Short mmCIF file of N, CA and C in Angstrom, two decimals:
data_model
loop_
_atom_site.label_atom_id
_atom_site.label_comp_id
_atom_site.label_asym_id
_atom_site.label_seq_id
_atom_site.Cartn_x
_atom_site.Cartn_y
_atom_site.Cartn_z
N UNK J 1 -24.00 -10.47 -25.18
CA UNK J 1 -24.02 -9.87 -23.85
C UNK J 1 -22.63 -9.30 -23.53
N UNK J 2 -22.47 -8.02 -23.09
CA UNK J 2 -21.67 -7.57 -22.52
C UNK J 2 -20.66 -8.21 -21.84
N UNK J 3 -19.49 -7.70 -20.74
CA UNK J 3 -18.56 -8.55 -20.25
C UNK J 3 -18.39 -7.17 -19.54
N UNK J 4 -19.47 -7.47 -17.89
CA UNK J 4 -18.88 -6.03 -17.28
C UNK J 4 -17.64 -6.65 -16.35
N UNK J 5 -16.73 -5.79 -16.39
CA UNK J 5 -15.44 -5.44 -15.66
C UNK J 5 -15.80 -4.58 -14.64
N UNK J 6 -16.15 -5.21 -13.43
CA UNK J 6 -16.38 -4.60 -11.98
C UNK J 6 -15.07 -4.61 -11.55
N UNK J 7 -14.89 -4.04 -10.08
CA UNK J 7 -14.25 -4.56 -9.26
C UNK J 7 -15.34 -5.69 -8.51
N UNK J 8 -14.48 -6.64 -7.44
CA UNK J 8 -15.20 -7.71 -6.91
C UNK J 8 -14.07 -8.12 -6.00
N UNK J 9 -13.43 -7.49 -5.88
CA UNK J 9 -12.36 -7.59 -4.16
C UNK J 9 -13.28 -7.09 -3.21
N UNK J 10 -12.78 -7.52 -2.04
CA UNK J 10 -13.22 -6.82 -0.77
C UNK J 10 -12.65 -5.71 -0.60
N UNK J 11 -13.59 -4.53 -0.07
CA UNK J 11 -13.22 -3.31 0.35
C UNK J 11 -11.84 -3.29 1.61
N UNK J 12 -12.17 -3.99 2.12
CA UNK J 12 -10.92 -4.20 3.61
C UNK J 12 -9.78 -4.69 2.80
N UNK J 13 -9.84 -5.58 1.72
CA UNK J 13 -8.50 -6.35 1.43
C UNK J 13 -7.80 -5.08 0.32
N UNK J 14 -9.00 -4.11 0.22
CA UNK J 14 -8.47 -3.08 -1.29
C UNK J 14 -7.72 -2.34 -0.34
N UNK J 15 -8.21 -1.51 0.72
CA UNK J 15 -7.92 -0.48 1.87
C UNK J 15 -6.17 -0.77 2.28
N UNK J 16 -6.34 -2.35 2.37
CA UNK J 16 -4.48 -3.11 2.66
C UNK J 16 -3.90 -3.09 2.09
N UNK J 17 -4.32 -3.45 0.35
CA UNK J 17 -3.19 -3.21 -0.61
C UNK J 17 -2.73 -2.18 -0.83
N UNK J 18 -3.63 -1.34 -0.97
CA UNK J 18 -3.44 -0.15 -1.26
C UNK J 18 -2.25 0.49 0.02
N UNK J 19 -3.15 0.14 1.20
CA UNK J 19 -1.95 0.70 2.08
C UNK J 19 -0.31 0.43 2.07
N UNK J 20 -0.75 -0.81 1.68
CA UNK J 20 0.61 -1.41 1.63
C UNK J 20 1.72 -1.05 0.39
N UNK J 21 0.88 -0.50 -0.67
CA UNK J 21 1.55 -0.47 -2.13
C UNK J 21 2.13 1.54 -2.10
N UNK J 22 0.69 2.24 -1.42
CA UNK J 22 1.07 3.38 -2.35
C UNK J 22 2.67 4.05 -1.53
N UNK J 23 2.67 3.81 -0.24
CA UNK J 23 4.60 4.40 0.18
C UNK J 23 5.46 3.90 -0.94
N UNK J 24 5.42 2.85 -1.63
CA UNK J 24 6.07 3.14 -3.20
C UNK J 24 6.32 3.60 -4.24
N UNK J 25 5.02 4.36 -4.01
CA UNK J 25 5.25 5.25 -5.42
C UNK J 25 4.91 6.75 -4.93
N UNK J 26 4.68 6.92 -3.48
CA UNK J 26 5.07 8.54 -2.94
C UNK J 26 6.14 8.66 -2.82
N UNK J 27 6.62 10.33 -2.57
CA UNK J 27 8.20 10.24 -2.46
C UNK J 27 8.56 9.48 -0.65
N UNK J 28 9.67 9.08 -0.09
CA UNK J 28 9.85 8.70 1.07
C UNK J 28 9.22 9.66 2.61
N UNK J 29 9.26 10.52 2.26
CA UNK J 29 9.15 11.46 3.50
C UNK J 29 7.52 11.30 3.65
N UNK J 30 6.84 11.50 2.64
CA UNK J 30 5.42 10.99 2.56
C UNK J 30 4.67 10.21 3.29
N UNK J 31 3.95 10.91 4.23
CA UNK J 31 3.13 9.32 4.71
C UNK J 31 1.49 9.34 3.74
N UNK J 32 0.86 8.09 4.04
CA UNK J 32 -0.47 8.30 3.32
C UNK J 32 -1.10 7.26 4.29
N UNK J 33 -2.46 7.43 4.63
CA UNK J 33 -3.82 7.07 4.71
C UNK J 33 -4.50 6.60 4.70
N UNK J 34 -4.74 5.20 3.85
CA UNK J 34 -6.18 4.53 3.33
C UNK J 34 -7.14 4.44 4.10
N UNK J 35 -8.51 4.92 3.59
CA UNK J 35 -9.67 4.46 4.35
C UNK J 35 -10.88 4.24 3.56
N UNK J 36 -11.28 3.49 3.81
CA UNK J 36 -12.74 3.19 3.41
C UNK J 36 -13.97 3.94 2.86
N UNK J 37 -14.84 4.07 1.96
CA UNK J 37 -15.84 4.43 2.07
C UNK J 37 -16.83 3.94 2.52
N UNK J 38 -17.46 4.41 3.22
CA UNK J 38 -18.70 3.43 4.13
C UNK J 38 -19.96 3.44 3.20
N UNK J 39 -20.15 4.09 2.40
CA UNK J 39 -20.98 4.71 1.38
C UNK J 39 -21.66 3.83 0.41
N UNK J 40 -20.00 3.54 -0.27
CA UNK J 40 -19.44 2.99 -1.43
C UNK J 40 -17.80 1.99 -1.64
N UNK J 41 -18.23 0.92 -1.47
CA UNK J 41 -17.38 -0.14 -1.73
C UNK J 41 -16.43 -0.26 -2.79
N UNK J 42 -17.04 0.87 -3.64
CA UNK J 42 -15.95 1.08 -4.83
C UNK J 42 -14.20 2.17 -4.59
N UNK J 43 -15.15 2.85 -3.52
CA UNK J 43 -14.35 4.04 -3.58
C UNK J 43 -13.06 4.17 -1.88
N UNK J 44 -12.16 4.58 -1.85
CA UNK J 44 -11.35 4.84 -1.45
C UNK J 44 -11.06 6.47 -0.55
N UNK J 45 -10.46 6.75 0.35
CA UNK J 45 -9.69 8.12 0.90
C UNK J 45 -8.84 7.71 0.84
N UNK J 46 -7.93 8.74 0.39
CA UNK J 46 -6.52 8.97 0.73
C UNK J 46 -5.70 10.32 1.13
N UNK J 47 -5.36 9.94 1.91
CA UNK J 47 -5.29 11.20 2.76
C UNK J 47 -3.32 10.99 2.91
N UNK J 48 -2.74 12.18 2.36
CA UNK J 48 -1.31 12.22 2.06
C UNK J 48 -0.78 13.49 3.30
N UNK J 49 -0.07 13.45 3.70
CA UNK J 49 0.74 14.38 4.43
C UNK J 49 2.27 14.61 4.11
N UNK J 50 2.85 15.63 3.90
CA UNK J 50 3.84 16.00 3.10
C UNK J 50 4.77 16.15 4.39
N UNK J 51 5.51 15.58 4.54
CA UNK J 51 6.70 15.84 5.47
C UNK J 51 7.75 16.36 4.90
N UNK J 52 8.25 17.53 5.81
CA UNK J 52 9.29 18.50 5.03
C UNK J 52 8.98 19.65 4.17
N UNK J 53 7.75 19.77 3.86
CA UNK J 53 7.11 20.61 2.83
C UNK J 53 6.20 21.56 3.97
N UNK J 54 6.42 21.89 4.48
CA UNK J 54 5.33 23.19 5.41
C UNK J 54 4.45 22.53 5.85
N UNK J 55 4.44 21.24 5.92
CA UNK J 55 3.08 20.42 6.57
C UNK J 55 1.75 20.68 6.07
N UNK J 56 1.91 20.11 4.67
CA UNK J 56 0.95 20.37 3.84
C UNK J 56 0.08 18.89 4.00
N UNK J 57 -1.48 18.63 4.37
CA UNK J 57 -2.27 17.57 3.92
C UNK J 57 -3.08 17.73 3.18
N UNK J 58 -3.13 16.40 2.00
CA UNK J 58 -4.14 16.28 1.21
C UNK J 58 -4.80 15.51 1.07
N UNK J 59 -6.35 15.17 0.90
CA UNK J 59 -7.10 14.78 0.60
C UNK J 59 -7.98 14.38 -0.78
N UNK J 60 -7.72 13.31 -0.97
CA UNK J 60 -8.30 12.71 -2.28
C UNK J 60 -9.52 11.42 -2.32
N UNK J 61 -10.55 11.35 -3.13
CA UNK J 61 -11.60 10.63 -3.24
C UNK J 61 -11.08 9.63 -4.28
N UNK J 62 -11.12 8.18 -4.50
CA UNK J 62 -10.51 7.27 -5.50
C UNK J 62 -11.48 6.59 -5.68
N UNK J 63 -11.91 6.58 -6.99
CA UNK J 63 -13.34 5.86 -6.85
C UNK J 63 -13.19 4.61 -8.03
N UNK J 64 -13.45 3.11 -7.80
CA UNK J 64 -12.73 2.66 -9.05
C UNK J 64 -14.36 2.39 -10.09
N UNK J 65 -13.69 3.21 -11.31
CA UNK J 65 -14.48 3.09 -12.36
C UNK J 65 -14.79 1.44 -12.95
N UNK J 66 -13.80 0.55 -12.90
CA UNK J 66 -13.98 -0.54 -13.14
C UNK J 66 -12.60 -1.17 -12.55
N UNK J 67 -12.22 -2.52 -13.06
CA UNK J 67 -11.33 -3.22 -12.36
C UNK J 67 -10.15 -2.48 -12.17
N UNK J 68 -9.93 -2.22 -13.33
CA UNK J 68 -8.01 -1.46 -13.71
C UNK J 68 -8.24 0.46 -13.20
N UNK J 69 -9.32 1.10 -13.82
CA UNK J 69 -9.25 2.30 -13.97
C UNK J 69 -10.02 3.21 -12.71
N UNK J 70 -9.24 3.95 -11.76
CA UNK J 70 -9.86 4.90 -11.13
C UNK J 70 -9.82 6.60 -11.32
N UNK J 71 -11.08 6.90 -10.68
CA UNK J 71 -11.20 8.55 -10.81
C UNK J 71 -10.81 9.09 -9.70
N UNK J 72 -9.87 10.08 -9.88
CA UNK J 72 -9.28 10.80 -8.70
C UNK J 72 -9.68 11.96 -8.53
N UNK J 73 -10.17 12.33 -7.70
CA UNK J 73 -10.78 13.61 -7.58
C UNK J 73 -10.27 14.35 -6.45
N UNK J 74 -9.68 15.66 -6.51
CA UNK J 74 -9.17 16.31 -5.43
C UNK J 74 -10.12 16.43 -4.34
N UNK J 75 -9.70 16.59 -3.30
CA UNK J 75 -11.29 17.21 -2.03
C UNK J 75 -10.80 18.35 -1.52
N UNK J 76 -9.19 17.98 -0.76
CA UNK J 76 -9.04 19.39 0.21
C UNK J 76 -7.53 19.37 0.55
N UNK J 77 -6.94 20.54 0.81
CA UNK J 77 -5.98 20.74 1.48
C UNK J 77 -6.21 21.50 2.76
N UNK J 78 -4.91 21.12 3.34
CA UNK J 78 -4.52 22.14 4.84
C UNK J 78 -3.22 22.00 5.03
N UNK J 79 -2.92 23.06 5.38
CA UNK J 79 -1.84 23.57 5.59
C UNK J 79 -1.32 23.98 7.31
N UNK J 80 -0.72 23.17 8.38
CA UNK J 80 -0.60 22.62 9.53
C UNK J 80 -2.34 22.93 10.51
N UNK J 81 -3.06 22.03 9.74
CA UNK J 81 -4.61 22.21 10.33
C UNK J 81 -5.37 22.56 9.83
N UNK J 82 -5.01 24.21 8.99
CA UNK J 82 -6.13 25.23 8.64
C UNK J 82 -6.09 25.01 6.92
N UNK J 83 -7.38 25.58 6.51
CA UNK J 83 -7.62 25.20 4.95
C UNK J 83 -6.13 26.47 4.12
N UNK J 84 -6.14 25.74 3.60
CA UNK J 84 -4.76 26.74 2.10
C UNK J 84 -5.59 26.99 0.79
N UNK J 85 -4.82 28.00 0.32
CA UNK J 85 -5.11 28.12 -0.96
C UNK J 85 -5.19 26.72 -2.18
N UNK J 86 -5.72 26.44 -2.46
CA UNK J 86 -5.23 24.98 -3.15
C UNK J 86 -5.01 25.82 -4.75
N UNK J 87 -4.80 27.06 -4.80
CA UNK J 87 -4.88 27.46 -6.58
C UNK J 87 -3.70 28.08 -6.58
N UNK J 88 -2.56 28.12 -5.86
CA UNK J 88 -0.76 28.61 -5.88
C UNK J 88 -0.48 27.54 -6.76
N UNK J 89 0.38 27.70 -7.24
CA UNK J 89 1.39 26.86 -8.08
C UNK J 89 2.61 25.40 -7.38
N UNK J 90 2.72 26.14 -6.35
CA UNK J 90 3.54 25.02 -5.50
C UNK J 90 2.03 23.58 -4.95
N UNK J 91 1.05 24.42 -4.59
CA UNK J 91 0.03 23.46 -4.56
C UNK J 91 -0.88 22.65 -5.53
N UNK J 92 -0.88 23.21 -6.62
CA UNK J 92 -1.57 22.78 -8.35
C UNK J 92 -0.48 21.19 -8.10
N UNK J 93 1.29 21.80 -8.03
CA UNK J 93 1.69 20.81 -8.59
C UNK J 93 2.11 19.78 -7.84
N UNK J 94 1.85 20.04 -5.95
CA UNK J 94 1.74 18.54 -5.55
C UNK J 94 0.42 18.39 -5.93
N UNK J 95 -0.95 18.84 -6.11
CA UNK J 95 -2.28 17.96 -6.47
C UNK J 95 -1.61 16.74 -7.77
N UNK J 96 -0.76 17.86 -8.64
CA UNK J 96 -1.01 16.79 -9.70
C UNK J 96 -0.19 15.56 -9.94
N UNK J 97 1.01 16.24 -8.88
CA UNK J 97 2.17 14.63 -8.56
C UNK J 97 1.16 13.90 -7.77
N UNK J 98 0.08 13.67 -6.87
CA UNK J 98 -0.62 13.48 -5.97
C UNK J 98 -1.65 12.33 -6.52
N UNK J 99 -1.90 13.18 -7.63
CA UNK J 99 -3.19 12.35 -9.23
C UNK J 99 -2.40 11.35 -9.56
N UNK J 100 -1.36 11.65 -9.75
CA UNK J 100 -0.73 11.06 -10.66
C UNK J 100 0.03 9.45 -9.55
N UNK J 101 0.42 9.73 -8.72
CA UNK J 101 0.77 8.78 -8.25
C UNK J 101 -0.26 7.67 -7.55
N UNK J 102 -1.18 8.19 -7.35
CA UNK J 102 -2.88 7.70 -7.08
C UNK J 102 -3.20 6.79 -8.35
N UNK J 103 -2.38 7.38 -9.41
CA UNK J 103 -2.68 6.21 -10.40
C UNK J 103 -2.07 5.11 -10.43
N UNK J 104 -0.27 5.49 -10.30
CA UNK J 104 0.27 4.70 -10.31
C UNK J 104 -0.01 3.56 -9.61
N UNK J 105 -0.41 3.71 -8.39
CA UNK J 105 -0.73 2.91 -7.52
C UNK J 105 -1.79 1.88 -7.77
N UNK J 106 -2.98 2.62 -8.04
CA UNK J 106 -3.99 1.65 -8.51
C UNK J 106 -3.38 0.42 -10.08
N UNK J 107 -2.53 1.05 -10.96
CA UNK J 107 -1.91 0.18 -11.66
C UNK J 107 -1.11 -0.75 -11.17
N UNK J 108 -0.22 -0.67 -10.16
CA UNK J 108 0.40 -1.24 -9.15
C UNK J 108 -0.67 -2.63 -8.59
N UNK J 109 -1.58 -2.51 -8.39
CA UNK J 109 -2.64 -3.66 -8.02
C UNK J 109 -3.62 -4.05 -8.82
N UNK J 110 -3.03 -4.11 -10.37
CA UNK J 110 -3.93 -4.38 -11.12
C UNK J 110 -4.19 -5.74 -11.10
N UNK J 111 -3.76 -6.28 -10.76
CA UNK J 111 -3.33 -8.66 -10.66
C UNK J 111 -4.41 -8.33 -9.64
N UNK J 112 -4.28 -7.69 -8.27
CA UNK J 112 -5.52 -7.70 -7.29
C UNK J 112 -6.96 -7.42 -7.58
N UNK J 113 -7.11 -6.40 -8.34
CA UNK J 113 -8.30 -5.54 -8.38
C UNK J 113 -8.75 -6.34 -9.91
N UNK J 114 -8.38 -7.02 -11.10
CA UNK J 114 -9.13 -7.18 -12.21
C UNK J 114 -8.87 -8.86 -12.08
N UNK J 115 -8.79 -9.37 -11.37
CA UNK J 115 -9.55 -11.30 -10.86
C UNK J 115 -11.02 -11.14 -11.09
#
């Protein structure tokens, strides 16, 4: 028999760590977001706002594939309110510092998320 590797934290206690962990691995000026999926207990928002940068927000879906590993999936930008191009180059490459630190983070709570 198999050996599935769920998550099996609480969604509220994931939403805290997370809140609490990812201002560590954004740059400082950064604020971020956590919220819930009401949906899906697996999955995560995170919603980043770029301070200093033209008041750029982003939006990301975190869905955890199993204990350790999540899928990050872009959703949306705006740019002070209104939707932006998300396919410029200055925007590609906060999405992908954005991915990327979305990971870090979830590695960051790996002792939490794989109990």
């Amino acid at each position: 028999m198999a050996k599935t590797d769920s998550l099996t934290i609480d969604q509220q206690q994931l939403v805290e760590a997370w809140q609490r962990t990812i201002p560590t691995v954004l740059n400082a000026s950064d604020k971020a977001e956590i919220k819930a999926d009401a949906a899906d207990p697996k999955t995560l928002w995170v919603h980043i706002v770029t301070e200093g940068r033209n008041g750029y927000s982003f939006d990301f879906k975190c869905t955890y594939v199993d204990s350790r590993e999540v899928k990050v999936e872009f959703v949306d930008v705006e740019v002070e309110g209104r939707n932006a191009d998300e396919r410029t180059t200055v925007i590609q490459t906060l999405i992908d510092d954005y991915v990327r630190h979305i990971h870090e983070c979830a590695q960051q709570l790996h002792a939490l998320t794989s109990n």
